[in-house]
Short mmCIF file of C-alpha atoms in Angstrom, two decimals:
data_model
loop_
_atom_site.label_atom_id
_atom_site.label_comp_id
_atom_site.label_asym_id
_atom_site.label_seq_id
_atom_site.Cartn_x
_atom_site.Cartn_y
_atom_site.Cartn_z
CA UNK E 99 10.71 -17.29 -10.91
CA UNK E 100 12.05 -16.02 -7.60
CA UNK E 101 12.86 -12.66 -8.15
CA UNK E 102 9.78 -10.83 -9.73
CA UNK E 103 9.23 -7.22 -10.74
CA UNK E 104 5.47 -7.71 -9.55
CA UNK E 105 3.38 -8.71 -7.09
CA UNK E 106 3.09 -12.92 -6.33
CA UNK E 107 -0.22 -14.08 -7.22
CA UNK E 108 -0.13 -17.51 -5.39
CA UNK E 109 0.42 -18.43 -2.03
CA UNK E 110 3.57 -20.82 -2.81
CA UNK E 111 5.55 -18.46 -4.22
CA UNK E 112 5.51 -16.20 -0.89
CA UNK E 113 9.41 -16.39 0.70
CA UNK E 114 8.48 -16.09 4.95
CA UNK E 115 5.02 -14.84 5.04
CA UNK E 116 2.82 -18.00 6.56
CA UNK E 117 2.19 -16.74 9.99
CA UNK E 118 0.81 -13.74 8.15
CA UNK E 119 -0.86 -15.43 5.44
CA UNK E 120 -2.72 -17.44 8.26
CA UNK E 121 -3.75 -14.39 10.11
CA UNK E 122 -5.11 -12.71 7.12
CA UNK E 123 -7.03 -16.24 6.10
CA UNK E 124 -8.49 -16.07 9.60
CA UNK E 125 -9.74 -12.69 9.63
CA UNK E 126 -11.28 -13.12 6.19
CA UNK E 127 -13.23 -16.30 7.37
CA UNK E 128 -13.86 -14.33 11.03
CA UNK E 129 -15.11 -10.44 10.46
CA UNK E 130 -16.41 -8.50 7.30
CA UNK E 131 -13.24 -6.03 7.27
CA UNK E 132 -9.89 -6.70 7.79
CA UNK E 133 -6.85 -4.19 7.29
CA UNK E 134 -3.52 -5.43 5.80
CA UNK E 135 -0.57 -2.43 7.04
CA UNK E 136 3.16 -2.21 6.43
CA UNK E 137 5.38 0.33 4.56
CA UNK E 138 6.16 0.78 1.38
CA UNK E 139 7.39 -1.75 -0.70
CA UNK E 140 7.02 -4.31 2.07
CA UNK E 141 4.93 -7.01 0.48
CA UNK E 142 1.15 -6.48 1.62
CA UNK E 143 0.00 -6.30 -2.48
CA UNK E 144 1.85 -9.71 -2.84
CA UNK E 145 0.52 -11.09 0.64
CA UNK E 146 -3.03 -10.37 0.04
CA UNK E 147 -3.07 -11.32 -3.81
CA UNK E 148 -1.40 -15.03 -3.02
CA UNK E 149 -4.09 -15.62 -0.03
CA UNK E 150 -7.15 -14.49 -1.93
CA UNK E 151 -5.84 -15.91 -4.90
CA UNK E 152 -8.23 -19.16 -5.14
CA UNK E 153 -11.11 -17.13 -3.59
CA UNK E 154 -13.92 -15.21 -5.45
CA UNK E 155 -12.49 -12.17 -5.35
CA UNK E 156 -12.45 -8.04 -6.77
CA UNK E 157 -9.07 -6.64 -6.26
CA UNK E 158 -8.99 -2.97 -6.83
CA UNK E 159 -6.04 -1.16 -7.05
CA UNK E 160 -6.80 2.69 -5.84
CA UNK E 161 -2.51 3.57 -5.89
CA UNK E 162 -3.30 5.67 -9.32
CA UNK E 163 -5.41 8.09 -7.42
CA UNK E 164 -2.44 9.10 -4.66
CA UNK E 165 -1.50 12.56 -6.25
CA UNK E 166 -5.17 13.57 -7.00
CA UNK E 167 -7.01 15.98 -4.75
CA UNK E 168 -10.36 14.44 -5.76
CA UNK E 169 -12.06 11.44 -6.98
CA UNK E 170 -15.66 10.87 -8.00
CA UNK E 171 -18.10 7.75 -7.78
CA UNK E 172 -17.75 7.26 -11.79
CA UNK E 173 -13.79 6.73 -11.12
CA UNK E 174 -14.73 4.05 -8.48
CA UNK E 175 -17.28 2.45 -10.59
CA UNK E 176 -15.07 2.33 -13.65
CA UNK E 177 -12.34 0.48 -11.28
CA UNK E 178 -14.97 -1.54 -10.06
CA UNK E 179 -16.11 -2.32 -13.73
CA UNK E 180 -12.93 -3.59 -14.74
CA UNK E 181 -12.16 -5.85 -11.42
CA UNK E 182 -15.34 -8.06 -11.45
CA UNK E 183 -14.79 -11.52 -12.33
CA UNK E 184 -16.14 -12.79 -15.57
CA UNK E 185 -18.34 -15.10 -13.74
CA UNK E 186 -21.46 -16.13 -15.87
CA UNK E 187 -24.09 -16.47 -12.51
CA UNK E 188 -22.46 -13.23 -11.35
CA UNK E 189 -22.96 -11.33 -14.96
CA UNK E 190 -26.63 -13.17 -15.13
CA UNK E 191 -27.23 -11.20 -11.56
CA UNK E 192 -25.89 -7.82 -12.71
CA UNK E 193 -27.59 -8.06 -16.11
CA UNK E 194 -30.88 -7.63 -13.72
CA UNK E 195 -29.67 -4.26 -11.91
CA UNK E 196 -30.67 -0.74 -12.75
CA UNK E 197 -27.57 1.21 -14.64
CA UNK E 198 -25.63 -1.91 -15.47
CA UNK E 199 -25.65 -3.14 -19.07
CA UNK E 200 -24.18 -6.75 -20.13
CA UNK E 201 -23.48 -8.23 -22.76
CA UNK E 202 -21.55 -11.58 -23.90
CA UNK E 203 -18.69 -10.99 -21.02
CA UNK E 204 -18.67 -7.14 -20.96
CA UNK E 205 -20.52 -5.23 -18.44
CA UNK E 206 -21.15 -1.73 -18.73
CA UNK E 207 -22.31 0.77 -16.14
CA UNK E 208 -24.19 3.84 -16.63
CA UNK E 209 -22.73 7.29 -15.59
CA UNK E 210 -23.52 10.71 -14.11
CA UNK E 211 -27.52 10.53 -12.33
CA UNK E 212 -28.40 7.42 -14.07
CA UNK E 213 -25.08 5.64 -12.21
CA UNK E 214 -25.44 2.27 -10.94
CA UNK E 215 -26.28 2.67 -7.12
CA UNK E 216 -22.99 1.27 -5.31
CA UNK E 217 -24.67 -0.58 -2.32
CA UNK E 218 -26.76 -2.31 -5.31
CA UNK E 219 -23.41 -3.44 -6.46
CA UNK E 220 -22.44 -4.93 -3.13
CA UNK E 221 -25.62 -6.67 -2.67
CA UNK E 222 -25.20 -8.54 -5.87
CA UNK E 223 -21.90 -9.64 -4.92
CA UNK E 224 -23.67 -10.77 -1.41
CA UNK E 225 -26.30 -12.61 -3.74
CA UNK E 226 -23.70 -14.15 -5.73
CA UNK E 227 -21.62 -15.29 -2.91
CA UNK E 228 -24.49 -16.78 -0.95
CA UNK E 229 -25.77 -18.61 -4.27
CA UNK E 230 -21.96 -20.36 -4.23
CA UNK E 231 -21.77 -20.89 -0.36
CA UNK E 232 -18.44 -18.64 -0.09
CA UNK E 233 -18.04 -15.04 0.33
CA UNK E 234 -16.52 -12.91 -2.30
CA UNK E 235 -13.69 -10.75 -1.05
CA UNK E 236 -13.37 -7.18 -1.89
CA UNK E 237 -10.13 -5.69 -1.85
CA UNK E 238 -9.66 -2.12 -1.90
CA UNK E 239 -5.32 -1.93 -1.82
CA UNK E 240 -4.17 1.50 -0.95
CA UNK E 241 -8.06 2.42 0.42
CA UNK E 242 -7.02 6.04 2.23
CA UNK E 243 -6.97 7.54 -1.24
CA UNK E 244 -10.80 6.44 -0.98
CA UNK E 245 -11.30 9.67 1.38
CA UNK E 246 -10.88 12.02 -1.37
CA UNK E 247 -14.48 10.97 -2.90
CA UNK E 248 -15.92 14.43 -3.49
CA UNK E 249 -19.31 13.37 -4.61
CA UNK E 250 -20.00 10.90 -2.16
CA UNK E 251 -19.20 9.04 1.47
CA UNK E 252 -17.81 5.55 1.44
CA UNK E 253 -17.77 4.76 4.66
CA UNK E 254 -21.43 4.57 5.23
CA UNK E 255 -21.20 2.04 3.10
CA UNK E 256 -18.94 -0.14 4.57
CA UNK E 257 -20.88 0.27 7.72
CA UNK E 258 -23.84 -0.95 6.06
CA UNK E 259 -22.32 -3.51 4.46
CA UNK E 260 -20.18 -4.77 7.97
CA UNK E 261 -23.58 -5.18 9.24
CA UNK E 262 -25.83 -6.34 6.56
CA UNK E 263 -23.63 -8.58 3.69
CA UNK E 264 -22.39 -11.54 5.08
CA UNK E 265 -21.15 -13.14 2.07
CA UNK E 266 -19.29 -9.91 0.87
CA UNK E 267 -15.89 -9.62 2.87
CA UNK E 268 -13.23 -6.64 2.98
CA UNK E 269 -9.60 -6.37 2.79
CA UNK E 270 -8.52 -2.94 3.21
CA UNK E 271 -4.41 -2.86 2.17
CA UNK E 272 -2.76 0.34 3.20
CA UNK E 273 1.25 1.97 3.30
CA UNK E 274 -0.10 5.16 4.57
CA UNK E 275 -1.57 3.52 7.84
CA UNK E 276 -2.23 6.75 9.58
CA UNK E 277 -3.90 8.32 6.46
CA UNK E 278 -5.99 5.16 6.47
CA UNK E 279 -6.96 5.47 10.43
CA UNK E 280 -7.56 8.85 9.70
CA UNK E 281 -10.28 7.72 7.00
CA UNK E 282 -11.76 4.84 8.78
CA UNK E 283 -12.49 7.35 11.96
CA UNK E 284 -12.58 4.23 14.44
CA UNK E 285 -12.62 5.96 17.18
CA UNK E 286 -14.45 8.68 16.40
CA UNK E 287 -18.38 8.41 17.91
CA UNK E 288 -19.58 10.49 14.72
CA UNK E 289 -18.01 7.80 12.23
CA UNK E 290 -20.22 4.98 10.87
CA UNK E 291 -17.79 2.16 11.83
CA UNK E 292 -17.70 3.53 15.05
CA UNK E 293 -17.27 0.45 17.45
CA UNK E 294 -16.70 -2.27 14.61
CA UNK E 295 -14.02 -4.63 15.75
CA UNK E 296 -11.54 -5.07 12.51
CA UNK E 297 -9.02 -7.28 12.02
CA UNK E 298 -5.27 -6.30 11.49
CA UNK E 299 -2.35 -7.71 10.33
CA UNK E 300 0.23 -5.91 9.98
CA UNK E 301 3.97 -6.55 7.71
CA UNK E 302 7.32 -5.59 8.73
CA UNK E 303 10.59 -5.88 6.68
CA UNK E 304 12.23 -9.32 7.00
CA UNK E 305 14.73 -9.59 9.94
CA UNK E 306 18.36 -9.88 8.91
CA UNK E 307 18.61 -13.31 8.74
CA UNK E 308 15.55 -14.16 6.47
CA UNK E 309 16.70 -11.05 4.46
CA UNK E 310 19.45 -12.96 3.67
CA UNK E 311 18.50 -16.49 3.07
CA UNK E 312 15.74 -14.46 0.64
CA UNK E 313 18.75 -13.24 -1.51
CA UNK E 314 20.67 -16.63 -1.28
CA UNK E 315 17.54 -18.69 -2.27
CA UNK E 316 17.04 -16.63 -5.21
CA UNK E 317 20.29 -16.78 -6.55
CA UNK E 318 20.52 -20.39 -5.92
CA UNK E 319 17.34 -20.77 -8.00
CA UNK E 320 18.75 -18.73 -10.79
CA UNK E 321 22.49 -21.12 -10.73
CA UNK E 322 24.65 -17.65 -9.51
CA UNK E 323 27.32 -17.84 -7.13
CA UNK E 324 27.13 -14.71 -5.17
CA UNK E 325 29.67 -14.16 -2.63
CA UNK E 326 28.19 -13.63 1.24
CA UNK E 327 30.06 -10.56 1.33
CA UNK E 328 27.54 -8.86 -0.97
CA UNK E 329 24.51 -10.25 0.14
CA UNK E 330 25.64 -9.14 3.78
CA UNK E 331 26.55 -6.00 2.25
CA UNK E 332 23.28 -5.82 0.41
CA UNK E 333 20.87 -6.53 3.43
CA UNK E 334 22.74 -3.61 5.26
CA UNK E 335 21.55 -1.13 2.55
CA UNK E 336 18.54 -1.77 1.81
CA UNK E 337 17.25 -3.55 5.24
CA UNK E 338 14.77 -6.36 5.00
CA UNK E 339 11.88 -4.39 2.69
CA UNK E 340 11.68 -7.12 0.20
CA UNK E 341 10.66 -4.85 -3.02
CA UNK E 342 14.00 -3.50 -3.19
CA UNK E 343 15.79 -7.19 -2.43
CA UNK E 344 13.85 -8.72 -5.39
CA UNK E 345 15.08 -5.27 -7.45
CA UNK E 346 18.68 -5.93 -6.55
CA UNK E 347 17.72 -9.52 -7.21
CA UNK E 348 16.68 -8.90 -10.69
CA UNK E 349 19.76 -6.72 -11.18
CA UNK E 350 22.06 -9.18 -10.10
CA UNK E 351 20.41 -11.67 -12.89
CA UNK E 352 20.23 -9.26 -15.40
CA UNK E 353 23.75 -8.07 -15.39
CA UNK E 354 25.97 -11.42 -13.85
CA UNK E 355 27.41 -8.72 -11.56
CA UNK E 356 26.28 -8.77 -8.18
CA UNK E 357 28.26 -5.39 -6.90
CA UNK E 358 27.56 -3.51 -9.42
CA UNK E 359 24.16 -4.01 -9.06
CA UNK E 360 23.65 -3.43 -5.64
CA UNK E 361 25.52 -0.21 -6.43
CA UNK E 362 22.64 0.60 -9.24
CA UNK E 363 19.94 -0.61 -6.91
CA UNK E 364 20.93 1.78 -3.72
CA UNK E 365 21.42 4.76 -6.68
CA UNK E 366 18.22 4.17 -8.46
CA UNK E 367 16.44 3.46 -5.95
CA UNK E 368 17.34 6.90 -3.96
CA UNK E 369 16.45 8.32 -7.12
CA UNK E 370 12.95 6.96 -7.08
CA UNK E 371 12.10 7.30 -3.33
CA UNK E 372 13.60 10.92 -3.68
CA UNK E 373 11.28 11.71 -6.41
CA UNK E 374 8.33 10.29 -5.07
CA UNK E 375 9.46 12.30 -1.22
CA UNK E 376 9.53 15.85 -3.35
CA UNK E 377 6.09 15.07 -4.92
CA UNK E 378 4.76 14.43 -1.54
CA UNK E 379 6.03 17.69 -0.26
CA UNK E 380 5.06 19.65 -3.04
CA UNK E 381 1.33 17.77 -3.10
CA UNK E 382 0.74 18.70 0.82
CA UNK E 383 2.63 22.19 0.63
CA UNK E 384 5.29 21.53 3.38
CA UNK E 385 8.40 23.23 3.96
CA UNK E 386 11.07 22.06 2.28
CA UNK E 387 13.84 23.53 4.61
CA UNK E 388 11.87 22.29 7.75
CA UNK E 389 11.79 18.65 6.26
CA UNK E 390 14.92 18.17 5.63
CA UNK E 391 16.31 19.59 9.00
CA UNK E 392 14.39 17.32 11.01
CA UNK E 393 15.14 13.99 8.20
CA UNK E 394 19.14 15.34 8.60
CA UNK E 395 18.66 14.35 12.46
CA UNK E 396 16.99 11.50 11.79
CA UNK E 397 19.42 9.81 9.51
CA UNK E 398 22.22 10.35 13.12
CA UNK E 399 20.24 9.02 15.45
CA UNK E 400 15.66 8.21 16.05
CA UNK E 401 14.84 10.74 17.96
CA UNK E 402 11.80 12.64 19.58
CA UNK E 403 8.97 15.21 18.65
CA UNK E 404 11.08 17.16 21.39
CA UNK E 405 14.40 16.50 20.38
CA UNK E 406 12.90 17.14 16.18
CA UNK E 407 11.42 20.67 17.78
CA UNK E 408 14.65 22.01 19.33
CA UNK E 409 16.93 21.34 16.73
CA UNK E 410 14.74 22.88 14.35
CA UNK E 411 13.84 25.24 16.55
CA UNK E 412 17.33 25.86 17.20
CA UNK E 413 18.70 26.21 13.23
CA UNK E 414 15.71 28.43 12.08
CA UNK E 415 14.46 30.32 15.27
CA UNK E 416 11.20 28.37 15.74
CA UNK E 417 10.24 24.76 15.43
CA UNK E 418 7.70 25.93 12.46
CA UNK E 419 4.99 23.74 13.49
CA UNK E 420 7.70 20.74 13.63
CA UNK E 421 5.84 18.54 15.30
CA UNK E 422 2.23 18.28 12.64
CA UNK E 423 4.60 17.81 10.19
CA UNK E 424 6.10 15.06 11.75
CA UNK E 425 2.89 13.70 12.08
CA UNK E 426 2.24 13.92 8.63
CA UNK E 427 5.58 11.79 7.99
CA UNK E 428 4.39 9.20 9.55
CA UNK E 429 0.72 9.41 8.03
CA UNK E 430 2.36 8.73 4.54
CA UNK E 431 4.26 6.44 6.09
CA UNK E 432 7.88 7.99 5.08
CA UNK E 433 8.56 7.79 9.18
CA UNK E 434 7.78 5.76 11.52
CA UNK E 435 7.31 5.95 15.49
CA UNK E 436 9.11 3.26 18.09
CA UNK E 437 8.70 3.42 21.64
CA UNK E 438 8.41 7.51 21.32
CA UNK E 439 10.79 7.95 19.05
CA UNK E 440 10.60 8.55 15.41
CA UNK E 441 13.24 6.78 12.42
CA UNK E 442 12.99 6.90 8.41
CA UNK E 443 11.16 3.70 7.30
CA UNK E 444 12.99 3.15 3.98
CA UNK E 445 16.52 2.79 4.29
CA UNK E 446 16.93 4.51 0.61
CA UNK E 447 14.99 7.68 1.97
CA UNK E 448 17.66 7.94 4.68
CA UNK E 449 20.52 7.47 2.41
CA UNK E 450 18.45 10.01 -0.13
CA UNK E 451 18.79 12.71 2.31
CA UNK E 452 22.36 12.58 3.00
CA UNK E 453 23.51 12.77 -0.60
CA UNK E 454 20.94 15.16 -1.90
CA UNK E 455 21.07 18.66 -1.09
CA UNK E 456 17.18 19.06 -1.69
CA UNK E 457 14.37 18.52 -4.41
CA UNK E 458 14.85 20.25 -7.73
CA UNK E 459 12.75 22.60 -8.63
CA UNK E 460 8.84 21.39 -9.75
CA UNK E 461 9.10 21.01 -13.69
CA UNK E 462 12.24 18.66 -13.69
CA UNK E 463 11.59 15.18 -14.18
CA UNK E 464 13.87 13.77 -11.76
CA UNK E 465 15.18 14.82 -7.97
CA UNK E 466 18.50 13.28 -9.05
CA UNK E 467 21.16 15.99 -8.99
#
């Protein structure tokens, strides 16, 4: 199945991704931590999945704690629970540790002050690894949402771990990269991975051209003739993030009717990215007026924090702190920043903003109007 609604799990069924694939391998096999970065819907949940998919690994997905302020060790632990491989020498080693509780395949942890102690947790994985000559990879996928931990520090423990468990290795996934920086504190003297060299890799969308064979393949794998026209037509919309080619994919097999549903994709998929955009605004209290002034000059033409600050500066009297909140656009990762200019990194955002007049208001279900 080309076309999928969810993430690959093997590393054959990645379209275009083997120079990255490699590099990821090789900083696995090379340094404790290693940082996967890319937009939204771009393909780093598939790319790491398919390479670590024949490795010992705990893949934990942190996405369901974006739009909470807080998050506690307990919610960690439970993820952490559920993610570890029903291994019997690795249940046999955490059937020995304080505050964990096994039996048959299920493992329980204790909560509250009797909690299992999470560098405890990391040394059996260490113990188990070394005990089957490979490492076990830990992959935390969205890990900036990892700062809000109210009742405790994780990157202490990371540090401790960088320098301490060589059989336990790190792949840190994020779509917010400058949220994620901003975590991580790398170049910050005070932060304990201060000076830790960490590898990157980093996905972009596909260029045009493998955008396009992408969308041919696929439909030659399903038997549909689709005309070059659309798929032209197609790549032009929605650029070369492949989350929303394998939607319009899908659509096109679903419904035998490839323009139609690239006309469904582009209009639900403004819908989503135009919900999720309002939420964000509404979750970090920014000015919806502001935002949409400086995304209005962004869908004519990238431009500069200058060039953002005068033409806001020059439609409400003052640039309203234009340039933080630009800033903040590109911490989510809703803009990004080329050669000192800034653009929209999803093509449906951009096309969002010029046929919505704004977000509707905060009990609606949807920012479709």
């Amino acid at each position: 199945m080309f076309f999928r609604a969810e993430p690959v799990e093997r590393r054959e069924e990645l379209f275009d991704r083997e120079r990255e694939a490699e590099d990821l391998e090789r900083g696995i096999k090379r340094v404790p931590i290693t940082l996967v970065l890319g937009v939204r819907r771009v393909g780093k949940t598939s790319l790491v999945k398919a390479v670590t998919s024949g490795m010992r690994r705990v893949y934990i997905d942190l996405r369901e704690f974006e739009w909470r302020r807080e998050i506690y060790l307990d919610d960690l632990l439970d993820k952490l629970r559920l993610a570890l491989p029903r291994d019997r020498r690795l249940l046999d080693l955490l059937s020995a540790i304080e505050g964990v509780s096994v039996a048959g395949f299920e493992v329980k942890f204790r909560r509250g002050n009797e909690r299992l102690a999470l560098n405890r947790l990391f040394e059996t994985l260490n113990e188990w690894g070394e005990s089957e000559g490979e490492p076990v990879v830990v992959v935390l996928d969205e890990a900036q949402e990892l700062a809000k931990l109210a009742d405790g520090d994780f990157l202490p423990l990371l540090a401790w771990a960088f320098d301490n468990l060589h059989f336990v290795k790190f792949v840190l996934t994020g779509s917010k990269a400058g949220l994620l920086y901003q975590f991580l504190r790398l170049d910050d003297a005070e932060s304990p991975l201060y000076g830790r060299f960490m590898w990157k890799v980093e996905l972009g969308p596909l260029p045009r051209n493998l955008a396009e064979e992408f969308l041919r393949t696929g439909f030659a794998k399903e038997g549909l003739a689709v005309g070059d026209d659309v798929v032209e037509r197609a790549v032009e919309e929605l650029d070369g993030i492949i989350g929303w080619l394998a939607y319009f994919g899908l659509r096109v097999v679903q419904s035998r009717d490839a323009s139609k549903a690239l006309e469904e994709t582009v209009q639900e998929g403004m819908r989503l990215v135009w919900d999720e955009f309002c939420r964000f605004l509404r979750f970090e209290g920014i000015n919806e007026e502001l935002v949409l002034d400086m995304l209005e000059l962004l869908t004519v033409q990238p431009s500069t924090a200058d060039e953002v600050a005068e033409t806001v500066g020059r439609l409400r009297g003052a640039d309203l702190g234009a340039r933080e909140v630009l800033k903040q656009l590109v911490n989510w990762g809703y803009l990004r920043e080329e050669g000192g200019k800034y653009l929209i990194a999803d093509p449906l955002l951009a096309k969002a903003v010029k046929n919505y007049a704004g977000c509707p208001p905060a009990t609606s279900n949807s920012a479709y109007t």
